[in-house]
Short mmCIF file of C-alpha atoms (C1' of nucleotides) in Angstrom, two decimals:
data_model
loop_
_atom_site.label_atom_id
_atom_site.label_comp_id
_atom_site.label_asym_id
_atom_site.label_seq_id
_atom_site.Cartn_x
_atom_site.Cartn_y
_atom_site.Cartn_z
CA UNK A 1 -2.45 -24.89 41.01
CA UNK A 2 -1.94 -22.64 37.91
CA UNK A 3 0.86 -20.27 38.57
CA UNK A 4 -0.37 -16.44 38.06
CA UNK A 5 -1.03 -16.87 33.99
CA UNK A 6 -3.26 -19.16 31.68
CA UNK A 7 -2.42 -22.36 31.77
CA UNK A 8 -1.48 -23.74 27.63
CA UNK A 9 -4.44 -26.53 28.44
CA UNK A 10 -8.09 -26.82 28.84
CA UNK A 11 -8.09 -30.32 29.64
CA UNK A 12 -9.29 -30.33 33.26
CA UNK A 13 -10.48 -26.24 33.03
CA UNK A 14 -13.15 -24.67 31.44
CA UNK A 15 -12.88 -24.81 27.48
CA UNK A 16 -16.58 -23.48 26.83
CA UNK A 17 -15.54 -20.49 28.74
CA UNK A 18 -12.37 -19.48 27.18
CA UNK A 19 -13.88 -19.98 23.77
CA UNK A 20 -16.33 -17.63 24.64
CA UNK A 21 -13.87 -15.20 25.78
CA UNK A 22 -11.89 -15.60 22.98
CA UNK A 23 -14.86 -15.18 20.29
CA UNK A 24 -15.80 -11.74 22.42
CA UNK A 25 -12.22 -10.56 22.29
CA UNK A 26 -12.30 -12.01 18.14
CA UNK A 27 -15.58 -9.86 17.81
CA UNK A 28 -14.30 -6.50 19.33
CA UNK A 29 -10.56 -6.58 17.52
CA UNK A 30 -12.53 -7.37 14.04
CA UNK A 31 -16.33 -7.17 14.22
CA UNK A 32 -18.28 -10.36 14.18
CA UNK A 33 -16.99 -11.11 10.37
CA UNK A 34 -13.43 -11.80 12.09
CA UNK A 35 -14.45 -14.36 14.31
CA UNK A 36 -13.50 -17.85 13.55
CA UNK A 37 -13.92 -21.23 14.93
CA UNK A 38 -10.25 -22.09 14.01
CA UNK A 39 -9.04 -18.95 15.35
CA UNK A 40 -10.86 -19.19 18.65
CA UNK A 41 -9.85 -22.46 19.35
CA UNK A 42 -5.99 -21.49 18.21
CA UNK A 43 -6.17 -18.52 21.43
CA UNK A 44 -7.59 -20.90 23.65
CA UNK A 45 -4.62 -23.05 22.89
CA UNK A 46 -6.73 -26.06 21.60
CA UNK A 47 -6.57 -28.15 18.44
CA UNK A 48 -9.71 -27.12 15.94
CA UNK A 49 -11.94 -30.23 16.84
CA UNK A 50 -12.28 -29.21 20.07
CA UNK A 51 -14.74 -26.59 20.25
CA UNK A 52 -17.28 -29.14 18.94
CA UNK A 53 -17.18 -30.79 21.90
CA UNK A 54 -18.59 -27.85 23.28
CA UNK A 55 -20.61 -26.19 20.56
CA UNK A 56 -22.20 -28.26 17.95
CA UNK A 57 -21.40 -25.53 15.09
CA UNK A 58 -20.04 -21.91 14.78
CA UNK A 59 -23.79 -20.43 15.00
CA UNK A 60 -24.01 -21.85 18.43
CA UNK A 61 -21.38 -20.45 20.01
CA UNK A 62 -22.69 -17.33 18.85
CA UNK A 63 -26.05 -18.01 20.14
CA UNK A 64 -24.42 -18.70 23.85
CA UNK A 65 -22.85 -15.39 23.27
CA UNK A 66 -26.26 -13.94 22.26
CA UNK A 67 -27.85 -15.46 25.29
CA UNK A 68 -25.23 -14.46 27.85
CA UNK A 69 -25.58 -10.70 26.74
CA UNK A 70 -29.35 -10.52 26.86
CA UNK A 71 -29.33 -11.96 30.73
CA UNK A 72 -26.38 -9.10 31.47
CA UNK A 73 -28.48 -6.80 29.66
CA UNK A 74 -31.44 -7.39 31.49
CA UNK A 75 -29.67 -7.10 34.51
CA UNK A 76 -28.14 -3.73 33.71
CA UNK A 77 -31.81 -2.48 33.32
CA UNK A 78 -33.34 -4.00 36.01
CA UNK A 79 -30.37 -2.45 38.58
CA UNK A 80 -30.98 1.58 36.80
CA UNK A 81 -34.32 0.74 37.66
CA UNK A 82 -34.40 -0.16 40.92
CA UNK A 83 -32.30 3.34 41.39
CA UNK A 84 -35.07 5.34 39.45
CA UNK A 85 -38.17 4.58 42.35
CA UNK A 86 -41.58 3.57 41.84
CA UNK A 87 -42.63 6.19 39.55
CA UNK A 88 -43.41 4.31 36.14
CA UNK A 89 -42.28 7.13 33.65
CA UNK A 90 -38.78 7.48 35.69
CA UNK A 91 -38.29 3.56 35.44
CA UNK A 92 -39.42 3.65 31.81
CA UNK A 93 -36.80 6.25 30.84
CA UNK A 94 -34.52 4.49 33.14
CA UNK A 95 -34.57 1.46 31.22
CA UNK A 96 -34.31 3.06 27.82
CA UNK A 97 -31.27 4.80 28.97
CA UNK A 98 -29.76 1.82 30.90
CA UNK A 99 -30.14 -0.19 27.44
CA UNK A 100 -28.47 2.48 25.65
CA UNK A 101 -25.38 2.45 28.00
CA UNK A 102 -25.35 -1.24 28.46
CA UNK A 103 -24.75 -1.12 24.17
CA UNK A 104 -22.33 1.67 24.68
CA UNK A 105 -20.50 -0.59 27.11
CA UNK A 106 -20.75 -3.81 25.82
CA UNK A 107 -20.34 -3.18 22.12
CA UNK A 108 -19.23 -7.19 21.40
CA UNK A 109 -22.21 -8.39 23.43
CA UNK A 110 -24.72 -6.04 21.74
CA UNK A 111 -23.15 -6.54 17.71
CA UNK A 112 -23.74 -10.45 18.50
CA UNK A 113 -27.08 -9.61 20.21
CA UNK A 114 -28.75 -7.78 17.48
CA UNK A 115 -27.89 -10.13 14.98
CA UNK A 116 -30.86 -12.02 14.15
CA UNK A 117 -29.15 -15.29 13.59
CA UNK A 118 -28.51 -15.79 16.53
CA UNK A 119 -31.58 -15.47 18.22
CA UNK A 120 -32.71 -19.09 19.37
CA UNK A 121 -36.23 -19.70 20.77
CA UNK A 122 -35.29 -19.80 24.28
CA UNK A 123 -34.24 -15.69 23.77
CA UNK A 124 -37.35 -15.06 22.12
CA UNK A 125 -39.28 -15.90 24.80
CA UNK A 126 -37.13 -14.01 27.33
CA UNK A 127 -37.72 -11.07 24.86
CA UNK A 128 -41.70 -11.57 25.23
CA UNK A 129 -41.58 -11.95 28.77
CA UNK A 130 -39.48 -8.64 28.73
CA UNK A 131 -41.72 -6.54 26.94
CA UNK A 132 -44.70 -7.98 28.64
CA UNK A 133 -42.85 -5.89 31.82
CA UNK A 134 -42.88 -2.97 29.64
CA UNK A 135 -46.34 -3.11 29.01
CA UNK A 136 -47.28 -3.03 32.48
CA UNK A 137 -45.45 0.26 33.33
CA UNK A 138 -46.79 1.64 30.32
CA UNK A 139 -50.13 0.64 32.00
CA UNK A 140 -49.36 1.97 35.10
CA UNK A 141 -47.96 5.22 34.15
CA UNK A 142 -51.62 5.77 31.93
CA UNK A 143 -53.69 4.65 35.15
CA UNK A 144 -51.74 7.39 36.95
CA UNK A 145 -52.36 10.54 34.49
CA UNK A 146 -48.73 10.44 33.78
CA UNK A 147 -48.63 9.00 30.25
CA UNK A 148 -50.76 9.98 27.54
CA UNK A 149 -53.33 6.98 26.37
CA UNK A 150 -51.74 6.24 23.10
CA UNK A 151 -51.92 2.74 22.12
CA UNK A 152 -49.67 0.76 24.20
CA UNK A 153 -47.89 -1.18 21.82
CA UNK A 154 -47.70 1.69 19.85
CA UNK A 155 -45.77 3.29 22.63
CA UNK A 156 -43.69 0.76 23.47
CA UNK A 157 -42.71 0.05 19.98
CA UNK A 158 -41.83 3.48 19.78
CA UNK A 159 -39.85 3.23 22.42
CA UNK A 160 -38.13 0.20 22.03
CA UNK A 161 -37.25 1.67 18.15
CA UNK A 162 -35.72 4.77 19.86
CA UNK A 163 -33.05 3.27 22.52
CA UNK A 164 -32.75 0.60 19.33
CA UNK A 165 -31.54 3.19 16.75
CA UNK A 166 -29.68 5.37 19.33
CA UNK A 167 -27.50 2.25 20.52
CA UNK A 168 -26.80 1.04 16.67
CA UNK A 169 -25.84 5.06 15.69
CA UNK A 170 -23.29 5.03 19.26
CA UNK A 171 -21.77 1.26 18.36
CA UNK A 172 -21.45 1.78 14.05
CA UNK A 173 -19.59 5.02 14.82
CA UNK A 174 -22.25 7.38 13.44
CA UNK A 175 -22.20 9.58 16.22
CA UNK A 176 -18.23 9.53 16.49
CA UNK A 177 -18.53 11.50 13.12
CA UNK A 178 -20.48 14.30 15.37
CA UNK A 179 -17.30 14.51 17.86
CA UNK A 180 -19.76 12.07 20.29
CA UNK A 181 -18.56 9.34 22.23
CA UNK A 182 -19.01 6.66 24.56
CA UNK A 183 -18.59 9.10 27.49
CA UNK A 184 -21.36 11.09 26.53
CA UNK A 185 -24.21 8.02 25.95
CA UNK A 186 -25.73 8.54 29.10
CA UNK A 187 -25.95 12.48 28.51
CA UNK A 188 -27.38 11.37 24.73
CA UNK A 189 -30.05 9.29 25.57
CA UNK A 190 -31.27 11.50 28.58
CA UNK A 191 -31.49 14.06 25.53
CA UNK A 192 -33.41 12.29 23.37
CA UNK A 193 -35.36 10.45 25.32
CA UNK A 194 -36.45 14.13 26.73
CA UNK A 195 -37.29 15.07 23.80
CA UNK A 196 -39.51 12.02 23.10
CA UNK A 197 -41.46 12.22 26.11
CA UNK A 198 -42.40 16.41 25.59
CA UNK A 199 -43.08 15.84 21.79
CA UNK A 200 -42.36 17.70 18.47
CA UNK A 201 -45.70 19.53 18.17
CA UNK A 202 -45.86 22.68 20.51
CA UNK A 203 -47.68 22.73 23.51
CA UNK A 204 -50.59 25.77 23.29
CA UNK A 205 -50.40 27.16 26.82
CA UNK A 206 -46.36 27.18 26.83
CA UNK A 207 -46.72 29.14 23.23
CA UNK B 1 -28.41 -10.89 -30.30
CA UNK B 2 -29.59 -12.42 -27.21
CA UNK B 3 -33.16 -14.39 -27.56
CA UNK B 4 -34.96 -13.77 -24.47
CA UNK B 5 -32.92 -15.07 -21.42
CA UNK B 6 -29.69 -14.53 -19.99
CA UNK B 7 -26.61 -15.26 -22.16
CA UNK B 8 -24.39 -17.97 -20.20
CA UNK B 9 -21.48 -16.33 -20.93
CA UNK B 10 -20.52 -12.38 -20.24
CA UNK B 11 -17.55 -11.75 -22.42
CA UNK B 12 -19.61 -8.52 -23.69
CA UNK B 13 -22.89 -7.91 -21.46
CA UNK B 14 -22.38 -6.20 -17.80
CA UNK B 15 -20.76 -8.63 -15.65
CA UNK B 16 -20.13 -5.94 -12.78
CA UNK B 17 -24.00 -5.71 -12.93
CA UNK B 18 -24.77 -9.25 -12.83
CA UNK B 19 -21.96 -9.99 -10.21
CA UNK B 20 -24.34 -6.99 -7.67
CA UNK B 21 -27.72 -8.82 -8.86
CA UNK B 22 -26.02 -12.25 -8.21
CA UNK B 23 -25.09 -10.52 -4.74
CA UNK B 24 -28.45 -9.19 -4.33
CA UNK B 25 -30.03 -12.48 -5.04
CA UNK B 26 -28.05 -14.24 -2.43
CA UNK B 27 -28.44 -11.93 0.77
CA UNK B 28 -32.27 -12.14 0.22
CA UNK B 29 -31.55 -16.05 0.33
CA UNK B 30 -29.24 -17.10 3.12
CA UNK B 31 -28.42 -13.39 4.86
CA UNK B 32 -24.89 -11.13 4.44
CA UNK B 33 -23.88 -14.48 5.89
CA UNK B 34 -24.94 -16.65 2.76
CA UNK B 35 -23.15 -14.44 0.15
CA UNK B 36 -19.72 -15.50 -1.03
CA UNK B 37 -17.68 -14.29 -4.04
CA UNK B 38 -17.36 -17.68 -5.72
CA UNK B 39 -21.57 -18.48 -5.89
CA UNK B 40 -22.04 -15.15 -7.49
CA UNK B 41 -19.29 -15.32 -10.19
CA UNK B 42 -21.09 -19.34 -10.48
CA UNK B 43 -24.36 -17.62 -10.79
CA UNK B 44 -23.45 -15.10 -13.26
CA UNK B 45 -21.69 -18.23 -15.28
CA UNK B 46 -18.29 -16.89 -14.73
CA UNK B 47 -15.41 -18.29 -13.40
CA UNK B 48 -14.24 -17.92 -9.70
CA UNK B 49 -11.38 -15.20 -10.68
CA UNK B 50 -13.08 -13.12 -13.22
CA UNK B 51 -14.88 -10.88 -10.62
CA UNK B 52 -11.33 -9.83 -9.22
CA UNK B 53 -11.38 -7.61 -12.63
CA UNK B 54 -14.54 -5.64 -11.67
CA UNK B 55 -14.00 -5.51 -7.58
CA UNK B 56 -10.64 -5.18 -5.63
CA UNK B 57 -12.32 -7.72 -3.52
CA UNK B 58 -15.25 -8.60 -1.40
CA UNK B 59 -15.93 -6.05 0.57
CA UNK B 60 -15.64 -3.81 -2.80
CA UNK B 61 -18.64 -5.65 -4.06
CA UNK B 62 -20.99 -5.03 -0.53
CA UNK B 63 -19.85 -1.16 -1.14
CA UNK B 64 -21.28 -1.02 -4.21
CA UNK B 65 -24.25 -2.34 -3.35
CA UNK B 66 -24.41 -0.26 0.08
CA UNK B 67 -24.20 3.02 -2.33
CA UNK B 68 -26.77 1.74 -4.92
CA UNK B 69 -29.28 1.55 -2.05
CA UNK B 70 -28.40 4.88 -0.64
CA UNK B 71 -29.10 6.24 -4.06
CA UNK B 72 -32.29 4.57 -4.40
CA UNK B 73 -33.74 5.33 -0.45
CA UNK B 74 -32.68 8.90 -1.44
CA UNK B 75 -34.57 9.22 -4.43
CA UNK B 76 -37.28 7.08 -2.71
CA UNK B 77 -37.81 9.70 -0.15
CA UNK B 78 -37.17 12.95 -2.26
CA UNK B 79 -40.52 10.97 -4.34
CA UNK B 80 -42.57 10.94 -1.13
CA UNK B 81 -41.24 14.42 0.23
CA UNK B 82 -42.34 15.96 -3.22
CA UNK B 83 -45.64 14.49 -2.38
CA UNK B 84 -46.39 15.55 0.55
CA UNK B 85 -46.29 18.94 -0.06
CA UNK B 86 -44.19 22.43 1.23
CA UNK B 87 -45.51 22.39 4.56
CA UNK B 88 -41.82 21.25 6.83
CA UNK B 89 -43.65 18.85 9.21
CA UNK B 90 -45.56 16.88 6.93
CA UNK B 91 -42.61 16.91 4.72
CA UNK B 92 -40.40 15.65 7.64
CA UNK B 93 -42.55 13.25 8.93
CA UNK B 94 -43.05 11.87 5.12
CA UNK B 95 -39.69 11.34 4.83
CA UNK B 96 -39.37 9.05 7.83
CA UNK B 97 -42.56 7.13 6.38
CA UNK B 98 -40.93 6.36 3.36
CA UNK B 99 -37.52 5.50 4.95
CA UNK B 100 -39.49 2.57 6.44
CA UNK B 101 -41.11 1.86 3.61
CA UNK B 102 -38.03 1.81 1.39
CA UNK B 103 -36.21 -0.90 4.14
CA UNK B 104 -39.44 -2.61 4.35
CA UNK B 105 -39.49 -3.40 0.50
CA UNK B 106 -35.88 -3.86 -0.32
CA UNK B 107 -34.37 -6.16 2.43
CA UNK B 108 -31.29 -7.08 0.73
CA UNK B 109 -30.50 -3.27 0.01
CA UNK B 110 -31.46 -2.43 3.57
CA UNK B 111 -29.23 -5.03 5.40
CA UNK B 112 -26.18 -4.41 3.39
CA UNK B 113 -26.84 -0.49 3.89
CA UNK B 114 -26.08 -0.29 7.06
CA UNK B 115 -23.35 -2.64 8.03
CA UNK B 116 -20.94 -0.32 9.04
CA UNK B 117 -18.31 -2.23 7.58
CA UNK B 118 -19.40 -1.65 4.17
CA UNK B 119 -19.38 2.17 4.59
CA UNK B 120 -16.56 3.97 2.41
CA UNK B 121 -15.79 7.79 2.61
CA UNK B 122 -18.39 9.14 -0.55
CA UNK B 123 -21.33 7.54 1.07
CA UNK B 124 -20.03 8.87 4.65
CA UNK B 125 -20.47 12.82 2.47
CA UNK B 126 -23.73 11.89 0.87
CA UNK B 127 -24.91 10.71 4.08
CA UNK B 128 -23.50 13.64 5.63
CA UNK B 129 -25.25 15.91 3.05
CA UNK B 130 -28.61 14.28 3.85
CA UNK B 131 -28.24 15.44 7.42
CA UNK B 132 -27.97 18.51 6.74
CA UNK B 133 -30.99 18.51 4.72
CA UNK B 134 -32.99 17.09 8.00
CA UNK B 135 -31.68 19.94 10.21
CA UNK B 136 -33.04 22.68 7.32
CA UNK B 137 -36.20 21.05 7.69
CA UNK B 138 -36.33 21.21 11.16
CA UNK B 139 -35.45 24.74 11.43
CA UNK B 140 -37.78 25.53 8.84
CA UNK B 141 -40.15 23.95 11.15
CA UNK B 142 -39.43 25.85 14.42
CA UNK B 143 -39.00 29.20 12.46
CA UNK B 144 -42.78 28.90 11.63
CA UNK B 145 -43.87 27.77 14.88
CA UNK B 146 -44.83 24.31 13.81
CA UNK B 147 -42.12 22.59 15.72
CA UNK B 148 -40.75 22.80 19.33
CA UNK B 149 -37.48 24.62 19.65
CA UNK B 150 -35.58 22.18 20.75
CA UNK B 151 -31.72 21.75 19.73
CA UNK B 152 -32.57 20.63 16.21
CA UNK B 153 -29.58 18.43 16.61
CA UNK B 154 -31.67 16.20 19.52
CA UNK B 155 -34.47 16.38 16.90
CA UNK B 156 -32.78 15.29 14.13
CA UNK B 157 -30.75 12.32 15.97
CA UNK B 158 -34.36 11.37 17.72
CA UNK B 159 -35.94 10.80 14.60
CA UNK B 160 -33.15 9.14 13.09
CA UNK B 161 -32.94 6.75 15.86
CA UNK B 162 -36.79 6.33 15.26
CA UNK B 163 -37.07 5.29 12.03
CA UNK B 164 -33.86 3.36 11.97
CA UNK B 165 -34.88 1.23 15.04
CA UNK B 166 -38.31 0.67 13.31
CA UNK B 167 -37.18 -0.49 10.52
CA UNK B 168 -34.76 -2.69 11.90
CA UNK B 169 -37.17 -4.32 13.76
CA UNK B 170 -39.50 -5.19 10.33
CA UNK B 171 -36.26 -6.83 9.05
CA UNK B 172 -35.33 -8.65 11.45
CA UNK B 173 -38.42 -10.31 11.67
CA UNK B 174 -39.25 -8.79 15.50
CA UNK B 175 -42.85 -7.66 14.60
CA UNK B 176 -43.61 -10.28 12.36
CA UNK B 177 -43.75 -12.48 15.49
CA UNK B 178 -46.64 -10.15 16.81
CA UNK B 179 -48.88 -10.44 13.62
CA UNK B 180 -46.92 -7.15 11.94
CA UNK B 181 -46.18 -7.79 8.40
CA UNK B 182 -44.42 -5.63 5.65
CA UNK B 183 -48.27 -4.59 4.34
CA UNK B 184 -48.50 -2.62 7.38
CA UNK B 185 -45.25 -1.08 7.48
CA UNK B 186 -46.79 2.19 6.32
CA UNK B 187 -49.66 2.26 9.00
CA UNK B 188 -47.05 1.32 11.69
CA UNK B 189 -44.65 3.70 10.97
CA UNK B 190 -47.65 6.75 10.50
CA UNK B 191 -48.76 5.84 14.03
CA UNK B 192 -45.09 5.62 15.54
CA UNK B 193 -44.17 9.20 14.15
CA UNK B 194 -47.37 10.35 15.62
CA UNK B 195 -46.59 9.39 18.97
CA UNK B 196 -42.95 10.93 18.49
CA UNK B 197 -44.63 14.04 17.87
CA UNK B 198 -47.51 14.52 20.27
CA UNK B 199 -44.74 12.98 23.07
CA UNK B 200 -45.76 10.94 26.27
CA UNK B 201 -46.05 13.83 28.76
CA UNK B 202 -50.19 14.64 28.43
CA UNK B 203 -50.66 18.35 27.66
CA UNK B 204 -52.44 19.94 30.57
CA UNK B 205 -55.83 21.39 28.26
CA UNK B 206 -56.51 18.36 26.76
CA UNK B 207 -56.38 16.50 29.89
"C1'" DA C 1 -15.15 -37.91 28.95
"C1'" DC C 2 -12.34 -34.86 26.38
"C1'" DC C 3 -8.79 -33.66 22.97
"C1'" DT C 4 -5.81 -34.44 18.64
"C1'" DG C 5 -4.89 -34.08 13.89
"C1'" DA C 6 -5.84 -35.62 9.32
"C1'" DA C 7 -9.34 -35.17 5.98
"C1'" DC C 8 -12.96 -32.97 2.93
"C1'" DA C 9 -15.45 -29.44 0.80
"C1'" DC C 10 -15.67 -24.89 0.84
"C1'" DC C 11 -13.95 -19.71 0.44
"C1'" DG C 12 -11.02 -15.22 -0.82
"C1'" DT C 13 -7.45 -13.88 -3.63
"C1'" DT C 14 -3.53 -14.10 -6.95
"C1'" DC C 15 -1.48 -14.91 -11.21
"C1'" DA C 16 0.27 -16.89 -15.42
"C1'" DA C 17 -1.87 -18.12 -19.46
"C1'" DG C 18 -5.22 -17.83 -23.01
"C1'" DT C 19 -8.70 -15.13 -26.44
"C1'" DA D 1 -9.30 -5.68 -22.37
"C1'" DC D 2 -11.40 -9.48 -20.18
"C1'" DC D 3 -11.76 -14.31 -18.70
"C1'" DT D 4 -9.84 -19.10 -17.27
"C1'" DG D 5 -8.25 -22.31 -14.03
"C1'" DA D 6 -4.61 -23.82 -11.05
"C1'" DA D 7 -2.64 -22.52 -6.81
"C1'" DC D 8 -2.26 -21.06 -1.80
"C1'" DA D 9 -3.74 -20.11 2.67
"C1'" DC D 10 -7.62 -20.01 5.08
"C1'" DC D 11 -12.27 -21.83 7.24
"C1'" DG D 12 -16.28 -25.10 9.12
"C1'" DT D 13 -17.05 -29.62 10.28
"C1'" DT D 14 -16.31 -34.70 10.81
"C1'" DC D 15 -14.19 -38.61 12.59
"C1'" DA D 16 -11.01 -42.22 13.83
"C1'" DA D 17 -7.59 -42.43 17.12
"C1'" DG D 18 -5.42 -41.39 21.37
"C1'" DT D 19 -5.33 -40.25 26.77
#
DNA sequence: ACCTGAACACCGTTCAAGT
DNA sequence: ACCTGAACACCGTTCAAGT
């Protein structure tokens, strides 16, 4: 059996794996632009054919990438929700905020993710099923009195633009500029998605 | 002097120009992705090393035309500010309209604009200056009682993340696949900011 | 079944040479 | 001052050949 470290061959082991790996750690030393096939291959001590044995081009090994983030994303969400109750608003800010640390955490996964490029069919439809289960909370929480009856897909486009932009401002570094980081995402997004549910316009009575 | 269409050589015109329209020309075509250094100088009938006298290098070219954009969305949404008036909300929420609407109508501009990586220091200050013209607005807003008084920081970074995520999601094609095209980028974007600014929590009289 | 390594057409960038 | 075109080191991808 391998002896502590790597082994210098793939033969018998996994080789889709490791290029994976290496195209994540590629990605987070140089941004997506610094990936390379070639390169890849090279740290996953394998001659430059062999990835296509695996993937039939570059683009799809960035689509697996893609793919694998989106299923750890979804279960990052799913777990902060299963913490938040059975109240829909809490579980609806719970998954906003649980998709902004997920980003925050996972900046490789989440560059590669939110490039549209790489979004094969398969994700799309993992993406519709995934708002359709925002949809329903939003339903839920307007049965209940506890949501204003705004359009739904108004509301959940809203939504989905807010934890969007806030995770693309943490991961390009806009926020860094501010003296925020990482550490403080969760703090962030609690913050502004606060200030999305009470509203800009003043509320008479509280006047 | 030239009769009607483009000389094929650029000995005397603008050949930095043409090298940033070539550039232009090819994002809107294949992506970021599908631009190389080599096709523009090709389509600007050059040859491959006489861009090197007009850009440092690649990246050098993507600046430039991440600043021209910046120029133009700021002078796109001082148009619609000046239009909508003195009163701070309506001038606020005008600019996020037309932030949309810029991305919405210049793709190529819009992708380049914010890839992080093609962000130098000036842009960082005019960007910087543009904030702060946000968080006057916003206290002009609260000072009048026509805006919560929230931290106008949250405010600011909330509607930031807003229209960024919404226009991000026009461009990358995420609404087109629910029957939202760029024609109703300004209705979808006025009924977005409205639910920002009423918020989700239902106010108690109107209930 | 999986990997090697040469091959081809590309690309970014440099640089001596031309006008 | 500006452009050419060969050169070099890279990259994506293919494919015959090896094990």
């Amino acid at each position: 059996m391998s002896r502590g470290t790597k082994r210098r061959s793939y033969h018998h082991g996994n080789l889709r794996r490791a290029l994976i790996d290496a195209a994540l750690e590629l990605v987070s030393e140089n941004g997506p632009h610094g990936f390379s096939m070639r390169e890849a291959a090279r740290r996953a001590g394998v001659s430059s054919g062999a990835p296509y044995k695996h993937f039939p081009d570059r683009d799809a090994l960035m689509r697996a990438i893609s793919a694998e983030g989106e299923q750890r994303l979804l279960a990052a969400m799913d777990e902060e929700m299963a913490r938040a109750g059975t109240e829909p608003t809490a579980r609806f800010r719970a998954m906003g905020i649980a998709y902004v640390k997920f980003a925050v955490a996972n900046p490789s996964y989440f560059r590669v993710m939110t490039m549209p490029e790489y979004l094969d069919a398969e994700q799309e439809t993992t993406i519709q099923g995934q708002e359709d289960a925002v949809h329903a909370i939003i339903s839920s929480a307007q049965a209940s009195g506890a949501m204003t009856a705004d359009d739904p897909r108004v509301v959940s486009l809203a939504a989905h633009c807010l934890v969007y932009g806030l995770a693309r401002l943490f991961i390009d570094g806009h926020l860094a500029r501010d003296g925020i980081g990482p550490q403080q995402a969760e703090a962030v997004a609690t913050a502004v998605t606060g200030v999305f549910g009470r509203g800009l316009v003043p509320r008479k009575p509280d006047q």
